[in-house]
mmCIF file of N, CA, C and O in Angstrom:
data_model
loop_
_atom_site.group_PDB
_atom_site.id
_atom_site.type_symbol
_atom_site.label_atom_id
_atom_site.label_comp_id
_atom_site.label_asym_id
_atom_site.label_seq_id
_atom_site.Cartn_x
_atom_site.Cartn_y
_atom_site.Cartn_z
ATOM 1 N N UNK A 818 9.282 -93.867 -71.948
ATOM 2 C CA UNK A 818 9.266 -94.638 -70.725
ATOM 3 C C UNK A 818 8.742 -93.749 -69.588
ATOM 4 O O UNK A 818 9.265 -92.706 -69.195
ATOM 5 N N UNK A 819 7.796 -94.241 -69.195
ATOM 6 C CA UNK A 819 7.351 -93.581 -67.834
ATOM 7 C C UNK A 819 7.878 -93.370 -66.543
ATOM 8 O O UNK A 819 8.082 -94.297 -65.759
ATOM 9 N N UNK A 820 8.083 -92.305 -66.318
ATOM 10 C CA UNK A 820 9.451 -91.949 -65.029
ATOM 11 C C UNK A 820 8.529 -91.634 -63.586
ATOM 12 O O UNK A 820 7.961 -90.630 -63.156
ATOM 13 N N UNK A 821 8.667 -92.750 -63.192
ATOM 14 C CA UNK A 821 7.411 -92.640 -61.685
ATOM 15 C C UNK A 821 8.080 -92.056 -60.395
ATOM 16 O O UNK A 821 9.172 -92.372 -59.923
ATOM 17 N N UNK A 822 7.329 -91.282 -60.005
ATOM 18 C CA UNK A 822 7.597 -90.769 -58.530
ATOM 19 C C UNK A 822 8.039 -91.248 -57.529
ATOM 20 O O UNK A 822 8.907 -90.725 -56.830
ATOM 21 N N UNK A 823 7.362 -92.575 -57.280
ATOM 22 C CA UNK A 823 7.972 -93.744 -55.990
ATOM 23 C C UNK A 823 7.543 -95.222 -56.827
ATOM 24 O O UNK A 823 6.716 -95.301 -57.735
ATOM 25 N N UNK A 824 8.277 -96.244 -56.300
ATOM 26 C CA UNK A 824 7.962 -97.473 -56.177
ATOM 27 C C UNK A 824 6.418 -97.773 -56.244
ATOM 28 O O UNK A 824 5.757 -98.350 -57.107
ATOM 29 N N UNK A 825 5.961 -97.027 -54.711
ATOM 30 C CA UNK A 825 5.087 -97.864 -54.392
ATOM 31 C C UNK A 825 3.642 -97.200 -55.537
ATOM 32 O O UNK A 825 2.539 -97.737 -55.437
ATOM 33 N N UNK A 826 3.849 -96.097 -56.492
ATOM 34 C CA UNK A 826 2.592 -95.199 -57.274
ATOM 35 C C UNK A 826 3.472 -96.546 -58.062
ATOM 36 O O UNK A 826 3.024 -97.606 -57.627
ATOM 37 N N UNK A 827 4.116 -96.673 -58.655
ATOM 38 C CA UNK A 827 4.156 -97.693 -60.027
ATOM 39 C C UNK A 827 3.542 -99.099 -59.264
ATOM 40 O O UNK A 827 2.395 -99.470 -59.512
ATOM 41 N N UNK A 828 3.998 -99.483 -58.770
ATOM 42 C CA UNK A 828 3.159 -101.195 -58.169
ATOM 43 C C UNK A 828 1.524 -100.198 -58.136
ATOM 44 O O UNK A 828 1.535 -100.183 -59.366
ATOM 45 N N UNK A 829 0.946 -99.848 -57.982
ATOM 46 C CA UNK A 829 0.126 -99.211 -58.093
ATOM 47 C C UNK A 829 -0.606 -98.742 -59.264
ATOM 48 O O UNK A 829 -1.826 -98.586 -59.224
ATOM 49 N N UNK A 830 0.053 -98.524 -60.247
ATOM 50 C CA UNK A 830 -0.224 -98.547 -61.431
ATOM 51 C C UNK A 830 -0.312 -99.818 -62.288
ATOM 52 O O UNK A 830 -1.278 -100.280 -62.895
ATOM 53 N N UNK A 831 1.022 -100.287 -62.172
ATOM 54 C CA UNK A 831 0.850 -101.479 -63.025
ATOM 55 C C UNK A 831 -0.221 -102.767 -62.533
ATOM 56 O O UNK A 831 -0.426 -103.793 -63.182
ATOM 57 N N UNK A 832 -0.841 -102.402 -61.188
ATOM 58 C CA UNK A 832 -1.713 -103.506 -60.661
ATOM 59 C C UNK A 832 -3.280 -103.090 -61.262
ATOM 60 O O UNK A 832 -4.232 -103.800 -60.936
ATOM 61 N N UNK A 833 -3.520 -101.692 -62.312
ATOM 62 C CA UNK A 833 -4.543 -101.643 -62.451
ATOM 63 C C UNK A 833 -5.626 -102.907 -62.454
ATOM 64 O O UNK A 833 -4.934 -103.924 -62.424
ATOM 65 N N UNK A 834 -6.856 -103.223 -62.476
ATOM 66 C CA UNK A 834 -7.508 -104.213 -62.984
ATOM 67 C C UNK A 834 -7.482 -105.386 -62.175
ATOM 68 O O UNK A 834 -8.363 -106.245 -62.214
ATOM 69 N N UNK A 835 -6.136 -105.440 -61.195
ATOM 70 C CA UNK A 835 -6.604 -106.616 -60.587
ATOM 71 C C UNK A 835 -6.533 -106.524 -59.023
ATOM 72 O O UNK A 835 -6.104 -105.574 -58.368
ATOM 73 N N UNK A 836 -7.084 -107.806 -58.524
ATOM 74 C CA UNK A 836 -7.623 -107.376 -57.187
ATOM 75 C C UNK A 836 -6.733 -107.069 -56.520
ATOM 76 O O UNK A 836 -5.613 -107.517 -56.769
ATOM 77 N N UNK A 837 -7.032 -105.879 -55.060
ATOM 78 C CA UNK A 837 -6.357 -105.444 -54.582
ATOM 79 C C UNK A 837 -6.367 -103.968 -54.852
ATOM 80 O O UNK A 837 -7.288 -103.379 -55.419
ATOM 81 N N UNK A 838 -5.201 -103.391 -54.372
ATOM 82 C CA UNK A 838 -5.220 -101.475 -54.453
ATOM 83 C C UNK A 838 -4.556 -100.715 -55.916
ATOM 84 O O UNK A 838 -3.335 -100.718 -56.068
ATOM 85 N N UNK A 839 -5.046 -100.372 -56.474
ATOM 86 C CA UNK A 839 -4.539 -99.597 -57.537
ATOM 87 C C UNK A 839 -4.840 -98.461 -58.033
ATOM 88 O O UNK A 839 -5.933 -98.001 -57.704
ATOM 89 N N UNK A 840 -3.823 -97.532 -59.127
ATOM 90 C CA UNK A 840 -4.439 -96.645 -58.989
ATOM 91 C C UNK A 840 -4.747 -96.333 -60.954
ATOM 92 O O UNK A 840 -4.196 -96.865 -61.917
ATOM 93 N N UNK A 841 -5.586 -95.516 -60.909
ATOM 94 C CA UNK A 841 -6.342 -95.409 -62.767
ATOM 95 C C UNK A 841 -6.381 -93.749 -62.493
ATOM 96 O O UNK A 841 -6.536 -93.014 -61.518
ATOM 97 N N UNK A 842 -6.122 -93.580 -64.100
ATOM 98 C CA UNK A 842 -7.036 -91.953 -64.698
ATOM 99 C C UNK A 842 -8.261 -92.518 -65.074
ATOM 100 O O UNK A 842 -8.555 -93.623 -65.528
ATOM 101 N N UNK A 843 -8.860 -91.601 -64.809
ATOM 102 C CA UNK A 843 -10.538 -90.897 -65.650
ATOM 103 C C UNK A 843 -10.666 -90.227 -65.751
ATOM 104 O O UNK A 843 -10.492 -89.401 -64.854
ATOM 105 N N UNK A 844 -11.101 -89.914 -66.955
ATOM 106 C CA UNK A 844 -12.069 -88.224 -67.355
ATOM 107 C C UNK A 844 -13.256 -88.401 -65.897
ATOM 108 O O UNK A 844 -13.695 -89.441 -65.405
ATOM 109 N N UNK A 845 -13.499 -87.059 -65.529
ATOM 110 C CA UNK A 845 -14.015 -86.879 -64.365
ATOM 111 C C UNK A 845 -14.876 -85.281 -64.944
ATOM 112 O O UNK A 845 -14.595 -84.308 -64.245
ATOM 113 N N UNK A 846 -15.810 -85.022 -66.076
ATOM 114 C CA UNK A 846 -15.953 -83.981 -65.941
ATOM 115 C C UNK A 846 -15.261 -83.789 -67.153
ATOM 116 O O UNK A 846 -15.299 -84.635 -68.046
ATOM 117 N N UNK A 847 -14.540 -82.585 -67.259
ATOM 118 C CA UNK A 847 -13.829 -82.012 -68.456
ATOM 119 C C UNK A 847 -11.656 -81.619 -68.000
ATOM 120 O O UNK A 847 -10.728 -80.904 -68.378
ATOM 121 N N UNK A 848 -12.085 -83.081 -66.642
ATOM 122 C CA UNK A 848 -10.504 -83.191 -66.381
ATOM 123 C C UNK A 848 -10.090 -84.299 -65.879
ATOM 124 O O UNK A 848 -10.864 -84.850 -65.097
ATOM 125 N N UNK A 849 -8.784 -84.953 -66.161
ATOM 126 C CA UNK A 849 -8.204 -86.350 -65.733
ATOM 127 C C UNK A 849 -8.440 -86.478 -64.281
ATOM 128 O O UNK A 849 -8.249 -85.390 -63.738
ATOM 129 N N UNK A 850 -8.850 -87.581 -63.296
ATOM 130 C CA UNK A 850 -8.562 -87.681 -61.760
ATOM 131 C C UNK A 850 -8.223 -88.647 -61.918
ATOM 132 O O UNK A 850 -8.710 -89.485 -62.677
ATOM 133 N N UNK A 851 -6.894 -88.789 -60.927
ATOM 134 C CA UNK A 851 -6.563 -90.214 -60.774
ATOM 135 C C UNK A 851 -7.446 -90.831 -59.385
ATOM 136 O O UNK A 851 -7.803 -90.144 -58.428
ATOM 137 N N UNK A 852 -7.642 -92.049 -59.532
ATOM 138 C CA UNK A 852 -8.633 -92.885 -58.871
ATOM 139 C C UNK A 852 -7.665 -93.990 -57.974
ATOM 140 O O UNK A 852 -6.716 -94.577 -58.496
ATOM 141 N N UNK A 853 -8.041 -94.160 -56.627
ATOM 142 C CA UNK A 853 -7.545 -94.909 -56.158
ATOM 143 C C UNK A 853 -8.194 -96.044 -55.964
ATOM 144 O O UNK A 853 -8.524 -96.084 -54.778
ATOM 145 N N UNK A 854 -8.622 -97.201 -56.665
ATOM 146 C CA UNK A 854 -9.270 -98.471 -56.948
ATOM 147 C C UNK A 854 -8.624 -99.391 -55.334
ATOM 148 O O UNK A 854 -7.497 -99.477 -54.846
ATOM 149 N N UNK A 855 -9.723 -99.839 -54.994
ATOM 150 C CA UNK A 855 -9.900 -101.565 -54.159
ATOM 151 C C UNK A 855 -10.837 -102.294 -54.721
ATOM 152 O O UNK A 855 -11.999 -101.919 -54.880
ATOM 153 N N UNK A 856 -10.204 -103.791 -55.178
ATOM 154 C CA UNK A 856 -11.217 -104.301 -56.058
ATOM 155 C C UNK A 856 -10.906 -105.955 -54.987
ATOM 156 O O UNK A 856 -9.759 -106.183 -54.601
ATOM 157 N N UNK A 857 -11.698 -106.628 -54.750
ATOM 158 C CA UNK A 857 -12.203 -107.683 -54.190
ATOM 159 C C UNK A 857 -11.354 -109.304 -55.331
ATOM 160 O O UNK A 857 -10.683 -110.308 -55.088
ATOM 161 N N UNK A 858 -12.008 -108.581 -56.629
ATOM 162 C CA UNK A 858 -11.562 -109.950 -57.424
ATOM 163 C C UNK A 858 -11.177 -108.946 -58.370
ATOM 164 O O UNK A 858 -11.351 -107.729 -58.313
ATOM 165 N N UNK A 859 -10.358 -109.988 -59.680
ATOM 166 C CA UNK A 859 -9.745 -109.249 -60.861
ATOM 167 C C UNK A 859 -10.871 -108.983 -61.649
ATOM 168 O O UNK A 859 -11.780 -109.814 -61.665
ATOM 169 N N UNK A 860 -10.985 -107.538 -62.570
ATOM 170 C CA UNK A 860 -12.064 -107.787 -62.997
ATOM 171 C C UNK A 860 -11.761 -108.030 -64.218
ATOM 172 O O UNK A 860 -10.671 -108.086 -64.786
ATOM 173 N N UNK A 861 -13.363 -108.243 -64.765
ATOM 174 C CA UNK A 861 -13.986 -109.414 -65.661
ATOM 175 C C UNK A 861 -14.396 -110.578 -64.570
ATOM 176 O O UNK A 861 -15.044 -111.493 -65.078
ATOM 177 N N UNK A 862 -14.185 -110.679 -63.441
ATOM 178 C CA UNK A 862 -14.553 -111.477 -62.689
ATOM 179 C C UNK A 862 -16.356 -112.145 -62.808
ATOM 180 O O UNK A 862 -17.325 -111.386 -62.785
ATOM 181 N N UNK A 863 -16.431 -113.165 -62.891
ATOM 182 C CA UNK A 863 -18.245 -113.625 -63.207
ATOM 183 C C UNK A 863 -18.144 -113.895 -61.723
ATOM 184 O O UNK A 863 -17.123 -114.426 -61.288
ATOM 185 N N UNK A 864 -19.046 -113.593 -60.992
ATOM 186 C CA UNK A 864 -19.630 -113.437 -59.851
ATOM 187 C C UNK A 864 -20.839 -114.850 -59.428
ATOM 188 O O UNK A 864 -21.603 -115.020 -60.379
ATOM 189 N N UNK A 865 -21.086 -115.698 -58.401
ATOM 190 C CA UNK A 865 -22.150 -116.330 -58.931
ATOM 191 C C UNK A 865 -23.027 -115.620 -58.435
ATOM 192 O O UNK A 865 -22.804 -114.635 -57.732
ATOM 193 N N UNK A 866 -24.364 -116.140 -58.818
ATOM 194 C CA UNK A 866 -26.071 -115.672 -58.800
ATOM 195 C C UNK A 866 -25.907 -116.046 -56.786
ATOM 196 O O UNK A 866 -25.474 -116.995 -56.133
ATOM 197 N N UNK A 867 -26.505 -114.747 -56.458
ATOM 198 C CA UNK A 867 -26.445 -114.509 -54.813
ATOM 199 C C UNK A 867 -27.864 -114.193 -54.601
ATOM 200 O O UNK A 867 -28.543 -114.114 -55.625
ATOM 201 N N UNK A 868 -28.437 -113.999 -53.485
ATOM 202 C CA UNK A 868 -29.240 -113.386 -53.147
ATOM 203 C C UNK A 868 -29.300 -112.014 -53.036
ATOM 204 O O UNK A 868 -30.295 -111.393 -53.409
ATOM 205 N N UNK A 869 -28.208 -111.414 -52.496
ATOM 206 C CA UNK A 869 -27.974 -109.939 -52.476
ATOM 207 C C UNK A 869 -26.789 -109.277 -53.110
ATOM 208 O O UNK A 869 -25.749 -109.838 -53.451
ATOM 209 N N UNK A 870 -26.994 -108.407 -53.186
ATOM 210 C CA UNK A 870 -26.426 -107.218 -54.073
ATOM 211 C C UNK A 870 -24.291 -107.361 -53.362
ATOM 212 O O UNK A 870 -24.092 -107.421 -52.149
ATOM 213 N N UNK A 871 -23.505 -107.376 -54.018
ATOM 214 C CA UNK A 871 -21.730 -107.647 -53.868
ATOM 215 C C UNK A 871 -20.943 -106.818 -54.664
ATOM 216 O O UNK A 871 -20.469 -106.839 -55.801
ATOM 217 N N UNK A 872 -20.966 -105.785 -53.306
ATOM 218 C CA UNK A 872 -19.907 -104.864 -54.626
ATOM 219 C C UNK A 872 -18.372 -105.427 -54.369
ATOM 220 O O UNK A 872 -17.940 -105.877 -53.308
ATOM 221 N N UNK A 873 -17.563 -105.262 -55.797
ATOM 222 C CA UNK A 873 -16.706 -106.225 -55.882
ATOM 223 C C UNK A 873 -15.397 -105.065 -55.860
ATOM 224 O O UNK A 873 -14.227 -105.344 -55.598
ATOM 225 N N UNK A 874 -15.844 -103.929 -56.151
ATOM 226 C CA UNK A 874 -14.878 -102.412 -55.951
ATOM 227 C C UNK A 874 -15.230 -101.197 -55.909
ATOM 228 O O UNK A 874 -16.234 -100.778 -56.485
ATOM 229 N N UNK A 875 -14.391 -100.436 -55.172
ATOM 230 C CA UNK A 875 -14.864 -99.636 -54.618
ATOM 231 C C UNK A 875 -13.749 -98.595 -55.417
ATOM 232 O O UNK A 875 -12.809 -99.242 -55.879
ATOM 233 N N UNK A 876 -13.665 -97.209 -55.657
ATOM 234 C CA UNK A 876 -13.074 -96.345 -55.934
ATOM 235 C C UNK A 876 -12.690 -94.634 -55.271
ATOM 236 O O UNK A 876 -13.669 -93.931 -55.021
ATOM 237 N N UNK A 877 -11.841 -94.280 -55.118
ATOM 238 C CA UNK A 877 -11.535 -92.660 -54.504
ATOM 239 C C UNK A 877 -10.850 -91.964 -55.289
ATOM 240 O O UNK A 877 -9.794 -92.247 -55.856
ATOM 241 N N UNK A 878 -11.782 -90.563 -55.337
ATOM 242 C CA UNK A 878 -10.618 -89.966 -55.869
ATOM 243 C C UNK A 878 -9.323 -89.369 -54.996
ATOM 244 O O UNK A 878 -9.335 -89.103 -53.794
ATOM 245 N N UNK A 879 -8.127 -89.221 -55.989
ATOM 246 C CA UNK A 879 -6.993 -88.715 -54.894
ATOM 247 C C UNK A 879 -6.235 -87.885 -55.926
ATOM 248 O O UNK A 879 -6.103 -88.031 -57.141
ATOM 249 N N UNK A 880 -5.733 -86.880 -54.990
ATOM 250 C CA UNK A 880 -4.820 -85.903 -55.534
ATOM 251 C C UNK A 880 -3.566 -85.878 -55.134
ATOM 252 O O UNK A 880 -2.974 -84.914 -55.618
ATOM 253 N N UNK A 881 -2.698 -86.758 -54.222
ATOM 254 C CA UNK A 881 -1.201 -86.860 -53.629
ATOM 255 C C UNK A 881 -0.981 -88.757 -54.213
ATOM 256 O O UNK A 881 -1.896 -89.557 -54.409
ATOM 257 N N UNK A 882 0.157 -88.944 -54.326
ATOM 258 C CA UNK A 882 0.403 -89.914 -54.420
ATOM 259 C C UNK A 882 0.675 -90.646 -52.465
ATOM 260 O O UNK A 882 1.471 -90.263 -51.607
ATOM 261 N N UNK A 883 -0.450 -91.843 -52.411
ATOM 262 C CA UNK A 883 -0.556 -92.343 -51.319
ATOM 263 C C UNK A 883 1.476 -93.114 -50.683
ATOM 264 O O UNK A 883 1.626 -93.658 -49.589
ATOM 265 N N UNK A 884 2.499 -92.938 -51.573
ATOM 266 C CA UNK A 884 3.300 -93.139 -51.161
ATOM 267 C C UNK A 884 4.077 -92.368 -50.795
ATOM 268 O O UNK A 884 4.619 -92.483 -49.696
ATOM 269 N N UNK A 885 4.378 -91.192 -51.789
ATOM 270 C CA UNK A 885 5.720 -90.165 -51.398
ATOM 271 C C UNK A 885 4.507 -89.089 -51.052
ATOM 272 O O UNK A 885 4.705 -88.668 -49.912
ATOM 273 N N UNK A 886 3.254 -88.464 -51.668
ATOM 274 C CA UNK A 886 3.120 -87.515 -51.450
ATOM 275 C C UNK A 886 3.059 -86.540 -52.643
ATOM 276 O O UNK A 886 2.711 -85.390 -52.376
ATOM 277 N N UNK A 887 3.368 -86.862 -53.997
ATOM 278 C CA UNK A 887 3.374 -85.893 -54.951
ATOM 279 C C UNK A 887 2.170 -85.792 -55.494
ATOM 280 O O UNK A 887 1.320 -86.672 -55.627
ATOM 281 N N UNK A 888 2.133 -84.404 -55.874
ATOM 282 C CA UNK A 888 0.699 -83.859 -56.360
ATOM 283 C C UNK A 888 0.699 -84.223 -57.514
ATOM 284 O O UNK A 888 1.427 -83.717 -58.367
ATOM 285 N N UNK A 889 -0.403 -85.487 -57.806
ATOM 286 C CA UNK A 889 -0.129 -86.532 -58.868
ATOM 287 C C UNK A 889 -0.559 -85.047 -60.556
ATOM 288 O O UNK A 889 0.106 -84.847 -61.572
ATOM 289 N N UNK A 890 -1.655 -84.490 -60.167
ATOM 290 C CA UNK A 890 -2.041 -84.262 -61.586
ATOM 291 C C UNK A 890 -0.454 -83.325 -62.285
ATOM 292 O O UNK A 890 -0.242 -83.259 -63.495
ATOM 293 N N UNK A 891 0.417 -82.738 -61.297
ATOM 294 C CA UNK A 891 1.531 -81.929 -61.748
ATOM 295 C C UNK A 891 2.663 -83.164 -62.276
ATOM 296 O O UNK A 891 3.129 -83.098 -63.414
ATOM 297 N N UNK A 892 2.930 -83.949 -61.613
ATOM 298 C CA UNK A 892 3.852 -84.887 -62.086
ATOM 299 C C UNK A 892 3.791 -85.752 -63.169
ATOM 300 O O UNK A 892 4.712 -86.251 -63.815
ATOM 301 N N UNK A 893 2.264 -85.896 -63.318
ATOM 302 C CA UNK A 893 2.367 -87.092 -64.388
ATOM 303 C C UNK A 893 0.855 -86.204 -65.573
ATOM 304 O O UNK A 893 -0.224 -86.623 -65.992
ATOM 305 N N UNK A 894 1.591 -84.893 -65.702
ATOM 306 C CA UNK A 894 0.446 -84.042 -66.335
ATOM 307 C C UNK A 894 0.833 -84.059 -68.084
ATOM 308 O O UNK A 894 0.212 -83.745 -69.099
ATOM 309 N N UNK A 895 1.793 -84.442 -67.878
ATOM 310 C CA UNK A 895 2.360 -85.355 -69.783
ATOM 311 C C UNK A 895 2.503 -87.136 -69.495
ATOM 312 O O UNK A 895 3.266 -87.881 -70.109
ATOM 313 N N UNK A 896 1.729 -87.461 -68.608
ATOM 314 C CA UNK A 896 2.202 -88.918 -68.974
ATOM 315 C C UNK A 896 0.596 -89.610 -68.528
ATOM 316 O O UNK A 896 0.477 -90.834 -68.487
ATOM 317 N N UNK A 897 -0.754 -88.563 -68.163
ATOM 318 C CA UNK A 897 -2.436 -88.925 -68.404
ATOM 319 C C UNK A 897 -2.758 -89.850 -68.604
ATOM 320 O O UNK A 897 -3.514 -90.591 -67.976
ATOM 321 N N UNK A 898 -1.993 -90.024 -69.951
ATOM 322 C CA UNK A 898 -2.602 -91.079 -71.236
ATOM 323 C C UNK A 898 -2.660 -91.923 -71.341
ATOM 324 O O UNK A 898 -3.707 -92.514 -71.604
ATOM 325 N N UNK A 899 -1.115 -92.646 -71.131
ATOM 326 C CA UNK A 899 -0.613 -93.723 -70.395
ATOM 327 C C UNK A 899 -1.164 -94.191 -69.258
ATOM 328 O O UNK A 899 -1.063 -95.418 -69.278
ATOM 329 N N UNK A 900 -1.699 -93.815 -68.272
ATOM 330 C CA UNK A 900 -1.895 -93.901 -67.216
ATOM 331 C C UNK A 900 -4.144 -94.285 -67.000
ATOM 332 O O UNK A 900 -4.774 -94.805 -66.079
ATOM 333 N N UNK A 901 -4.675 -93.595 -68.572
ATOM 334 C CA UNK A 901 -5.510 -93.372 -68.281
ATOM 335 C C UNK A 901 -6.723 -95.072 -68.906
ATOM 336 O O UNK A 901 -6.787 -95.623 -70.005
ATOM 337 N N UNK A 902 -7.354 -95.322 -67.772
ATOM 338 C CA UNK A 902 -8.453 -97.005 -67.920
ATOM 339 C C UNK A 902 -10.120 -96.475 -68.017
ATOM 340 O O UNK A 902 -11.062 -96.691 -67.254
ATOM 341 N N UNK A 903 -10.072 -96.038 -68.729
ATOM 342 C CA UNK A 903 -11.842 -95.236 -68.865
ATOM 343 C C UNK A 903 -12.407 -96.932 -68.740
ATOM 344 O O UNK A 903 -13.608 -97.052 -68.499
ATOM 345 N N UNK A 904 -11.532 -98.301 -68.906
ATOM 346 C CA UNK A 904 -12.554 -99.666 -69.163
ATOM 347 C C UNK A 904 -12.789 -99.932 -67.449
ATOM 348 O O UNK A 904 -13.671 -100.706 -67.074
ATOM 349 N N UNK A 905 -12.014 -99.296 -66.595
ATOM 350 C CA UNK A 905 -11.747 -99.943 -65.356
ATOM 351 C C UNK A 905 -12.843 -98.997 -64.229
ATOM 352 O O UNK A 905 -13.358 -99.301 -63.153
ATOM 353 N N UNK A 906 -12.880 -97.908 -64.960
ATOM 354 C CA UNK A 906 -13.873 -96.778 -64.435
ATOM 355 C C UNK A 906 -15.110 -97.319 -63.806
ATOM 356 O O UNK A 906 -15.771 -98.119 -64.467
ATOM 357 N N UNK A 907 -15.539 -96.956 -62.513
ATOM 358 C CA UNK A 907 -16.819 -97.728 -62.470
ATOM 359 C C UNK A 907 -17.488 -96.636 -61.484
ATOM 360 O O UNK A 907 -17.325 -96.495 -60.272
ATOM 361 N N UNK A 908 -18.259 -95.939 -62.349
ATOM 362 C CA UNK A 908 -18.579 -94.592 -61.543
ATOM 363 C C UNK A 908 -19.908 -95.102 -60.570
ATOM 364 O O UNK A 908 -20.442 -94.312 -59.792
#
C-alpha cells in the first residue's frame, strides 16, 4: 500500500489521466521525474477537426511535492513504479 506524504500529492496522483492537475513518473533520461500534468480534457479525448493547432496538456517537471513540500524523488524512491505513466507522458 502506498503511504503518501499529503492528501493533496495522492488526489494528485490518483487523478492521473484525467482533466485537470495531476501528477505522473517518467523516465526522463536515465532517471524517474515526477511530472506535474494540466490536461484540458481526459485523455484519449477525440478532439474535433479545427482549423488550428489545441494543445489539450501541458506538463512540468517538479521536484517538491506542490502540497507539503517533500522532496518527491527521496520519499517515494521505492514506490517509482507504482507511480510511474510512460502512456500519459507527452514529451
Amino acid at each position: 500500500m502506498m503511504k503518501w506524504c499529503c492528501y493533496i500529492f495522492e488526489d494528485l496522483a490518483t487523478c492521473a489521466g484525467k482533466a485537470g492537475l495531476s501528477v505522473i513518473v517518467v523516465a526522463l533520461g536515465d532517471q524517474d521525474s515526477f511530472m506535474l500534468q494540466a490536461r484540458a480534457v481526459d485523455a484519449g479525448t477525440q478532439m474535433p477537426n479545427v482549423p488550428i493547432k489545441i494543445y489539450t496538456m501541458t506538463q512540468q517537471a517538479i521536484f517538491h511535492c506542490p502540497g507539503c513540500g517533500v522532496r518527491l524523488d527521496k520519499y517515494y524512491k521505492k514506490s517509482t513504479e507504482q507511480l510511474r505513466r510512460e502512456d500519459l507522458n507527452k514529451r
